[in-house]
PDB file of C-alpha atoms in Angstrom:
ATOM      1  CA  MET V   1       0.000   0.000   0.000  1.00 48.00           C
ATOM      2  CA  PRO V   2       1.341   3.503  -0.809  1.00 57.00           C
ATOM      3  CA  THR V   3       2.234   5.695   2.142  1.00 67.00           C
ATOM      4  CA  ALA V   4       0.099   8.755   2.879  1.00 74.00           C
ATOM      5  CA  PRO V   5       1.252  11.563   0.587  1.00 86.00           C
ATOM      6  CA  GLU V   6       3.260  14.408   2.064  1.00 92.00           C
ATOM      7  CA  ARG V   7       2.436  16.754  -0.813  1.00 96.00           C
ATOM      8  CA  ILE V   8      -0.767  17.075  -2.867  1.00 98.00           C
ATOM      9  CA  VAL V   9      -0.363  18.746  -6.261  1.00 98.00           C
ATOM     10  CA  LEU V  10      -3.078  19.681  -8.764  1.00 98.00           C
ATOM     11  CA  VAL V  11      -1.977  20.353 -12.348  1.00 98.00           C
ATOM     12  CA  THR V  12      -4.617  21.680 -14.745  1.00 98.00           C
ATOM     13  CA  GLY V  13      -4.544  20.705 -18.405  1.00 96.00           C
ATOM     14  CA  ALA V  14      -2.231  17.827 -17.539  1.00 97.00           C
ATOM     15  CA  SER V  15      -3.204  15.228 -20.137  1.00 97.00           C
ATOM     16  CA  ARG V  16      -0.847  16.555 -22.812  1.00 94.00           C
ATOM     17  CA  GLY V  17       1.879  19.049 -23.671  1.00 93.00           C
ATOM     18  CA  ILE V  18       3.514  21.125 -20.945  1.00 94.00           C
ATOM     19  CA  GLY V  19       0.915  20.075 -18.386  1.00 96.00           C
ATOM     20  CA  ALA V  20       1.650  16.386 -18.869  1.00 97.00           C
ATOM     21  CA  GLU V  21       5.394  16.999 -18.665  1.00 96.00           C
ATOM     22  CA  VAL V  22       4.956  18.995 -15.446  1.00 98.00           C
ATOM     23  CA  ALA V  23       2.720  16.352 -13.864  1.00 98.00           C
ATOM     24  CA  LYS V  24       5.233  13.592 -14.607  1.00 98.00           C
ATOM     25  CA  ARG V  25       8.114  15.610 -13.137  1.00 97.00           C
ATOM     26  CA  PHE V  26       6.327  15.704  -9.794  1.00 97.00           C
ATOM     27  CA  ALA V  27       6.607  11.917  -9.626  1.00 96.00           C
ATOM     28  CA  GLU V  28       8.361  10.999  -6.404  1.00 94.00           C
ATOM     29  CA  PRO V  29       7.518   9.099  -3.216  1.00 93.00           C
ATOM     30  CA  GLY V  30       5.379  11.222  -0.941  1.00 94.00           C
ATOM     31  CA  THR V  31       3.753  13.276  -3.704  1.00 97.00           C
ATOM     32  CA  HIS V  32       0.265  12.688  -5.076  1.00 98.00           C
ATOM     33  CA  VAL V  33      -0.501  14.396  -8.379  1.00 98.00           C
ATOM     34  CA  VAL V  34      -4.080  15.170  -9.379  1.00 98.00           C
ATOM     35  CA  VAL V  35      -3.999  15.080 -13.189  1.00 98.00           C
ATOM     36  CA  ASN V  36      -6.744  17.414 -14.379  1.00 98.00           C
ATOM     37  CA  TYR V  37      -8.021  17.083 -17.931  1.00 97.00           C
ATOM     38  CA  ARG V  38     -11.083  18.108 -19.911  1.00 94.00           C
ATOM     39  CA  GLU V  39     -11.763  15.339 -22.450  1.00 92.00           C
ATOM     40  CA  ASN V  40      -8.889  12.988 -23.178  1.00 94.00           C
ATOM     41  CA  THR V  41      -9.284  10.260 -20.562  1.00 97.00           C
ATOM     42  CA  ALA V  42      -6.803   7.902 -22.227  1.00 97.00           C
ATOM     43  CA  CYS V  43      -4.013  10.491 -22.240  1.00 97.00           C
ATOM     44  CA  ALA V  44      -4.730  11.513 -18.639  1.00 98.00           C
ATOM     45  CA  ASP V  45      -4.660   7.870 -17.538  1.00 98.00           C
ATOM     46  CA  SER V  46      -1.345   7.428 -19.335  1.00 98.00           C
ATOM     47  CA  VAL V  47       0.165  10.411 -17.497  1.00 98.00           C
ATOM     48  CA  ALA V  48      -1.070   9.092 -14.151  1.00 98.00           C
ATOM     49  CA  GLU V  49       0.349   5.643 -14.887  1.00 98.00           C
ATOM     50  CA  ALA V  50       3.719   7.164 -15.814  1.00 98.00           C
ATOM     51  CA  ILE V  51       3.782   8.962 -12.465  1.00 98.00           C
ATOM     52  CA  ARG V  52       3.053   5.716 -10.610  1.00 98.00           C
ATOM     53  CA  ARG V  53       5.750   3.842 -12.532  1.00 97.00           C
ATOM     54  CA  ALA V  54       8.233   6.533 -11.507  1.00 97.00           C
ATOM     55  CA  GLY V  55       7.404   6.017  -7.836  1.00 96.00           C
ATOM     56  CA  GLY V  56       4.813   8.723  -7.284  1.00 97.00           C
ATOM     57  CA  GLN V  57       1.097   8.617  -6.631  1.00 97.00           C
ATOM     58  CA  ALA V  58      -1.538   9.967  -9.003  1.00 98.00           C
ATOM     59  CA  CYS V  59      -5.206  10.156  -9.858  1.00 98.00           C
ATOM     60  CA  THR V  60      -7.118  11.823 -12.677  1.00 98.00           C
ATOM     61  CA  PHE V  61     -10.039  14.230 -12.570  1.00 98.00           C
ATOM     62  CA  ALA V  62     -12.072  15.316 -15.582  1.00 98.00           C
ATOM     63  CA  ALA V  63     -13.117  18.951 -15.246  1.00 97.00           C
ATOM     64  CA  ASP V  64     -13.462  21.880 -17.606  1.00 96.00           C
ATOM     65  CA  ILE V  65     -12.036  24.652 -15.445  1.00 96.00           C
ATOM     66  CA  ALA V  66     -14.094  27.189 -17.398  1.00 94.00           C
ATOM     67  CA  ASP V  67     -17.191  25.489 -15.975  1.00 95.00           C
ATOM     68  CA  GLU V  68     -17.958  26.716 -12.463  1.00 96.00           C
ATOM     69  CA  ALA V  69     -19.681  23.474 -11.421  1.00 97.00           C
ATOM     70  CA  ASP V  70     -16.780  21.354 -12.687  1.00 97.00           C
ATOM     71  CA  THR V  71     -14.313  23.486 -10.752  1.00 97.00           C
ATOM     72  CA  ALA V  72     -16.351  23.228  -7.558  1.00 97.00           C
ATOM     73  CA  ALA V  73     -16.630  19.460  -7.945  1.00 98.00           C
ATOM     74  CA  MET V  74     -12.880  19.062  -8.443  1.00 98.00           C
ATOM     75  CA  ILE V  75     -12.011  21.136  -5.382  1.00 98.00           C
ATOM     76  CA  ALA V  76     -14.628  19.261  -3.348  1.00 98.00           C
ATOM     77  CA  ALA V  77     -13.064  15.948  -4.414  1.00 97.00           C
ATOM     78  CA  VAL V  78      -9.574  17.105  -3.381  1.00 98.00           C
ATOM     79  CA  ARG V  79     -10.985  18.227  -0.035  1.00 97.00           C
ATOM     80  CA  ALA V  80     -12.799  14.927   0.520  1.00 97.00           C
ATOM     81  CA  HIS V  81      -9.858  12.702  -0.408  1.00 96.00           C
ATOM     82  CA  PHE V  82      -6.897  14.664   0.917  1.00 97.00           C
ATOM     83  CA  GLY V  83      -8.134  17.548   3.068  1.00 96.00           C
ATOM     84  CA  ARG V  84      -5.537  19.919   1.652  1.00 97.00           C
ATOM     85  CA  LEU V  85      -3.702  21.093  -1.467  1.00 98.00           C
ATOM     86  CA  ASP V  86      -0.017  21.975  -1.356  1.00 98.00           C
ATOM     87  CA  ALA V  87       0.548  23.167  -4.914  1.00 98.00           C
ATOM     88  CA  LEU V  88      -1.740  24.363  -7.701  1.00 98.00           C
ATOM     89  CA  VAL V  89      -0.276  24.645 -11.201  1.00 98.00           C
ATOM     90  CA  LEU V  90      -2.535  26.748 -13.422  1.00 98.00           C
ATOM     91  CA  ASN V  91      -1.459  25.406 -16.792  1.00 96.00           C
ATOM     92  CA  ALA V  92      -4.729  24.904 -18.719  1.00 92.00           C
ATOM     93  CA  SER V  93      -5.436  27.616 -21.261  1.00 89.00           C
ATOM     94  CA  GLY V  94      -7.276  28.081 -24.537  1.00 82.00           C
ATOM     95  CA  GLY V  95      -8.688  30.497 -27.057  1.00 70.00           C
ATOM     96  CA  LEU V  96      -6.268  30.166 -29.963  1.00 68.00           C
ATOM     97  CA  ASP V  97      -9.019  28.589 -32.062  1.00 66.00           C
ATOM     98  CA  SER V  98     -10.258  31.308 -34.423  1.00 54.00           C
ATOM     99  CA  CYS V  99     -13.707  29.662 -34.420  1.00 51.00           C
ATOM    100  CA  ALA V 100     -14.160  30.162 -30.674  1.00 60.00           C
ATOM    101  CA  ASP V 101     -16.557  32.885 -29.590  1.00 66.00           C
ATOM    102  CA  PRO V 102     -14.845  36.182 -28.636  1.00 63.00           C
ATOM    103  CA  GLY V 103     -15.360  35.706 -24.886  1.00 85.00           C
ATOM    104  CA  CYS V 104     -14.085  32.134 -24.723  1.00 87.00           C
ATOM    105  CA  ALA V 105     -10.420  33.000 -24.186  1.00 88.00           C
ATOM    106  CA  MET V 106     -11.183  35.500 -21.436  1.00 92.00           C
ATOM    107  CA  ARG V 107     -13.502  33.098 -19.619  1.00 92.00           C
ATOM    108  CA  LEU V 108     -10.829  30.403 -19.568  1.00 93.00           C
ATOM    109  CA  ASN V 109      -7.602  32.351 -19.280  1.00 94.00           C
ATOM    110  CA  ARG V 110      -8.763  34.998 -16.807  1.00 95.00           C
ATOM    111  CA  ASP V 111     -12.064  34.168 -15.104  1.00 96.00           C
ATOM    112  CA  ALA V 112     -11.479  30.434 -14.658  1.00 97.00           C
ATOM    113  CA  GLN V 113      -7.929  30.910 -13.355  1.00 97.00           C
ATOM    114  CA  LYS V 114      -8.999  33.368 -10.674  1.00 97.00           C
ATOM    115  CA  ARG V 115     -12.030  31.269  -9.721  1.00 97.00           C
ATOM    116  CA  LEU V 116      -9.948  28.108  -9.318  1.00 98.00           C
ATOM    117  CA  ALA V 117      -7.229  29.886  -7.337  1.00 98.00           C
ATOM    118  CA  THR V 118      -9.847  31.418  -5.057  1.00 98.00           C
ATOM    119  CA  ALA V 119     -11.572  28.070  -4.511  1.00 97.00           C
ATOM    120  CA  ALA V 120      -8.273  26.289  -3.849  1.00 98.00           C
ATOM    121  CA  MET V 121      -7.108  28.788  -1.234  1.00 97.00           C
ATOM    122  CA  GLY V 122      -9.386  27.263   1.388  1.00 96.00           C
ATOM    123  CA  LEU V 123      -7.454  23.999   1.064  1.00 97.00           C
ATOM    124  CA  MET V 124      -3.963  25.457   0.914  1.00 98.00           C
ATOM    125  CA  PRO V 125      -1.895  25.656   4.117  1.00 97.00           C
ATOM    126  CA  ALA V 126       0.803  28.226   4.769  1.00 96.00           C
ATOM    127  CA  GLY V 127       3.830  27.399   2.669  1.00 95.00           C
ATOM    128  CA  SER V 128       1.824  26.112  -0.295  1.00 97.00           C
ATOM    129  CA  ARG V 129       2.291  27.443  -3.829  1.00 97.00           C
ATOM    130  CA  ILE V 130       0.254  28.622  -6.819  1.00 98.00           C
ATOM    131  CA  VAL V 131       2.038  28.737 -10.195  1.00 98.00           C
ATOM    132  CA  TYR V 132       0.576  30.401 -13.281  1.00 97.00           C
ATOM    133  CA  VAL V 133       2.012  29.256 -16.613  1.00 96.00           C
ATOM    134  CA  THR V 134       2.166  31.763 -19.455  1.00 94.00           C
ATOM    135  CA  SER V 135       4.209  32.717 -22.512  1.00 91.00           C
ATOM    136  CA  HIS V 136       6.591  35.614 -23.080  1.00 91.00           C
ATOM    137  CA  GLN V 137       4.316  36.740 -25.899  1.00 88.00           C
ATOM    138  CA  ALA V 138       1.393  37.082 -23.474  1.00 90.00           C
ATOM    139  CA  HIS V 139       3.407  38.354 -20.505  1.00 92.00           C
ATOM    140  CA  PHE V 140       4.891  41.249 -22.477  1.00 90.00           C
ATOM    141  CA  PHE V 141       1.724  42.055 -24.433  1.00 85.00           C
ATOM    142  CA  PRO V 142       1.083  44.692 -25.778  1.00 78.00           C
ATOM    143  CA  ASP V 143       4.622  46.064 -25.451  1.00 79.00           C
ATOM    144  CA  LYS V 144       5.960  43.551 -27.969  1.00 81.00           C
ATOM    145  CA  ALA V 145       4.446  42.282 -31.194  1.00 76.00           C
ATOM    146  CA  VAL V 146       2.823  38.850 -31.249  1.00 78.00           C
ATOM    147  CA  PRO V 147       2.291  36.392 -34.125  1.00 73.00           C
ATOM    148  CA  LYS V 148      -0.750  36.819 -36.330  1.00 78.00           C
ATOM    149  CA  GLY V 149      -3.847  35.370 -34.687  1.00 73.00           C
ATOM    150  CA  TYR V 150      -2.259  35.373 -31.214  1.00 78.00           C
ATOM    151  CA  ALA V 151      -3.490  38.749 -29.925  1.00 83.00           C
ATOM    152  CA  THR V 152      -6.814  37.565 -28.461  1.00 84.00           C
ATOM    153  CA  PHE V 153      -5.040  34.766 -26.629  1.00 85.00           C
ATOM    154  CA  ALA V 154      -2.293  37.113 -25.413  1.00 88.00           C
ATOM    155  CA  VAL V 155      -4.821  39.660 -24.123  1.00 90.00           C
ATOM    156  CA  SER V 156      -6.679  36.989 -22.144  1.00 92.00           C
ATOM    157  CA  LYS V 157      -3.542  35.345 -20.725  1.00 94.00           C
ATOM    158  CA  ARG V 158      -2.177  38.726 -19.662  1.00 94.00           C
ATOM    159  CA  ALA V 159      -5.559  39.499 -18.066  1.00 95.00           C
ATOM    160  CA  GLY V 160      -5.375  36.226 -16.155  1.00 96.00           C
ATOM    161  CA  GLU V 161      -1.921  37.078 -14.882  1.00 96.00           C
ATOM    162  CA  THR V 162      -3.106  40.528 -13.798  1.00 96.00           C
ATOM    163  CA  ALA V 163      -6.158  39.083 -12.032  1.00 97.00           C
ATOM    164  CA  LEU V 164      -3.994  36.679 -10.068  1.00 97.00           C
ATOM    165  CA  TYR V 165      -1.494  39.387  -9.169  1.00 96.00           C
ATOM    166  CA  ALA V 166      -4.434  41.332  -7.732  1.00 97.00           C
ATOM    167  CA  MET V 167      -4.845  38.468  -5.234  1.00 97.00           C
ATOM    168  CA  ARG V 168      -1.284  38.816  -3.926  1.00 95.00           C
ATOM    169  CA  SER V 169      -2.236  40.554  -0.683  1.00 95.00           C
ATOM    170  CA  GLU V 170      -4.786  37.833   0.108  1.00 97.00           C
ATOM    171  CA  LEU V 171      -2.335  35.087  -0.829  1.00 96.00           C
ATOM    172  CA  ASP V 172       0.469  36.637   1.208  1.00 95.00           C
ATOM    173  CA  HIS V 173      -1.808  36.889   4.231  1.00 96.00           C
ATOM    174  CA  ALA V 174      -2.575  33.161   3.921  1.00 96.00           C
ATOM    175  CA  GLY V 175       1.112  32.310   3.491  1.00 96.00           C
ATOM    176  CA  ILE V 176       0.570  31.041  -0.062  1.00 96.00           C
ATOM    177  CA  GLY V 177       3.358  31.758  -2.533  1.00 96.00           C
ATOM    178  CA  PHE V 178       2.503  32.878  -6.055  1.00 96.00           C
ATOM    179  CA  THR V 179       4.817  32.649  -9.058  1.00 96.00           C
ATOM    180  CA  VAL V 180       4.331  33.333 -12.758  1.00 96.00           C
ATOM    181  CA  VAL V 181       6.471  31.127 -14.994  1.00 96.00           C
ATOM    182  CA  SER V 182       6.809  32.556 -18.485  1.00 94.00           C
ATOM    183  CA  GLY V 183       8.268  30.553 -21.349  1.00 91.00           C
ATOM    184  CA  GLU V 184       8.843  31.088 -25.039  1.00 80.00           C
ATOM    185  CA  MET V 185       5.914  28.788 -25.696  1.00 58.00           C
ATOM    186  CA  ALA V 186       3.452  27.407 -23.143  1.00 46.00           C
ATOM    187  CA  ASP V 187       1.468  24.897 -25.154  1.00 47.00           C
ATOM    188  CA  SER V 188       1.741  21.478 -26.786  1.00 44.00           C
ATOM    189  CA  THR V 189       3.698  22.878 -29.766  1.00 45.00           C
ATOM    190  CA  ALA V 190       6.793  23.603 -27.687  1.00 50.00           C
ATOM    191  CA  PRO V 191       9.952  21.745 -28.770  1.00 47.00           C
ATOM    192  CA  VAL V 192      10.930  18.841 -26.500  1.00 55.00           C
ATOM    193  CA  GLY V 193      13.960  20.611 -25.018  1.00 63.00           C
ATOM    194  CA  ALA V 194      12.052  23.827 -24.384  1.00 70.00           C
ATOM    195  CA  ALA V 195       9.152  21.896 -22.862  1.00 81.00           C
ATOM    196  CA  GLY V 196      11.495  20.107 -20.459  1.00 88.00           C
ATOM    197  CA  GLU V 197      13.175  23.319 -19.360  1.00 91.00           C
ATOM    198  CA  LEU V 198       9.830  25.019 -18.817  1.00 93.00           C
ATOM    199  CA  ALA V 199       8.407  22.030 -16.937  1.00 95.00           C
ATOM    200  CA  SER V 200      11.417  21.907 -14.626  1.00 95.00           C
ATOM    201  CA  ALA V 201      11.058  25.605 -13.825  1.00 95.00           C
ATOM    202  CA  ILE V 202       7.368  25.148 -13.025  1.00 96.00           C
ATOM    203  CA  VAL V 203       8.065  22.253 -10.665  1.00 97.00           C
ATOM    204  CA  ARG V 204      10.806  24.238  -8.919  1.00 96.00           C
ATOM    205  CA  ALA V 205       8.461  27.193  -8.473  1.00 96.00           C
ATOM    206  CA  ALA V 206       5.844  24.891  -6.945  1.00 96.00           C
ATOM    207  CA  THR V 207       8.178  23.122  -4.520  1.00 94.00           C
ATOM    208  CA  THR V 208      10.964  25.434  -3.359  1.00 89.00           C
ATOM    209  CA  ALA V 209      10.761  27.598  -0.255  1.00 81.00           C
ATOM    210  CA  ALA V 210      11.511  30.788  -2.189  1.00 77.00           C
ATOM    211  CA  SER V 211       8.599  32.178  -4.189  1.00 75.00           C
ATOM    212  CA  PRO V 212       9.853  34.613  -6.837  1.00 78.00           C
ATOM    213  CA  GLY V 213       7.178  36.704  -8.503  1.00 88.00           C
ATOM    214  CA  ILE V 214       8.229  35.875 -12.061  1.00 92.00           C
ATOM    215  CA  VAL V 215      10.496  33.267 -13.632  1.00 93.00           C
ATOM    216  CA  TYR V 216      11.549  33.536 -17.286  1.00 93.00           C
ATOM    217  CA  VAL V 217      12.496  30.395 -19.166  1.00 92.00           C
ATOM    218  CA  GLY V 218      14.310  30.433 -22.506  1.00 82.00           C
ATOM    219  CA  GLY V 219      13.582  32.812 -25.332  1.00 64.00           C
ATOM    220  CA  ALA V 220      16.606  35.006 -24.694  1.00 56.00           C
ATOM    221  CA  ASP V 221      16.229  36.736 -28.049  1.00 57.00           C
ATOM    222  CA  TYR V 222      12.625  37.586 -27.300  1.00 56.00           C
ATOM    223  CA  LEU V 223      13.482  38.940 -23.864  1.00 57.00           C
ATOM    224  CA  MET V 224      16.162  41.279 -25.186  1.00 55.00           C
ATOM    225  CA  THR V 225      15.104  44.892 -25.477  1.00 51.00           C
ATOM    226  CA  ALA V 226      15.588  46.622 -28.782  1.00 41.00           C
TER     227      ALA V 226
END
């Protein structure tokens, strides 16, 4: 029988891409990873199994974080099974699809992120961590140009970051660290090496005692000022 976990981690959008890589890098004895996903059960199960094979503990939970009822159900399940949450990685995002309605990106990348962070706070003891995953293109928007078709996504991701920063006083009072990790790319299209570097930085931000406000990963050319 596995020992009782010392750390409970929830990673959103963890069935593929950066989220899956992050979830798997939490695999170690004493850590239980809640692998959140929206639709792809098979991929989520595969991530959870990889964590178990590596010596960690894991379960999956299907929830669309843009859906208020789904979010409430997921937090209620974490409360019922574990009674606490030690790290929340806000990785899930969306809105790059040009067919999505105009408000979709903002509902997911701003409203859902703040709602989930707010709901999770009641489970998070002092010393726990919230990590928000974004891209340089969104973090620096609108000060730097973004690729064609990326502006709506960048606006919403930047709005999500701003909304979470507005919670800093509340988080600080509760002893919860908050870190933004910004990478050159924060989705499933990231090259393998870049994805690994970004995932490692996210895990460090979620587990180390220090809680820097912002961590930049890769993309040195993009970060250089003109």
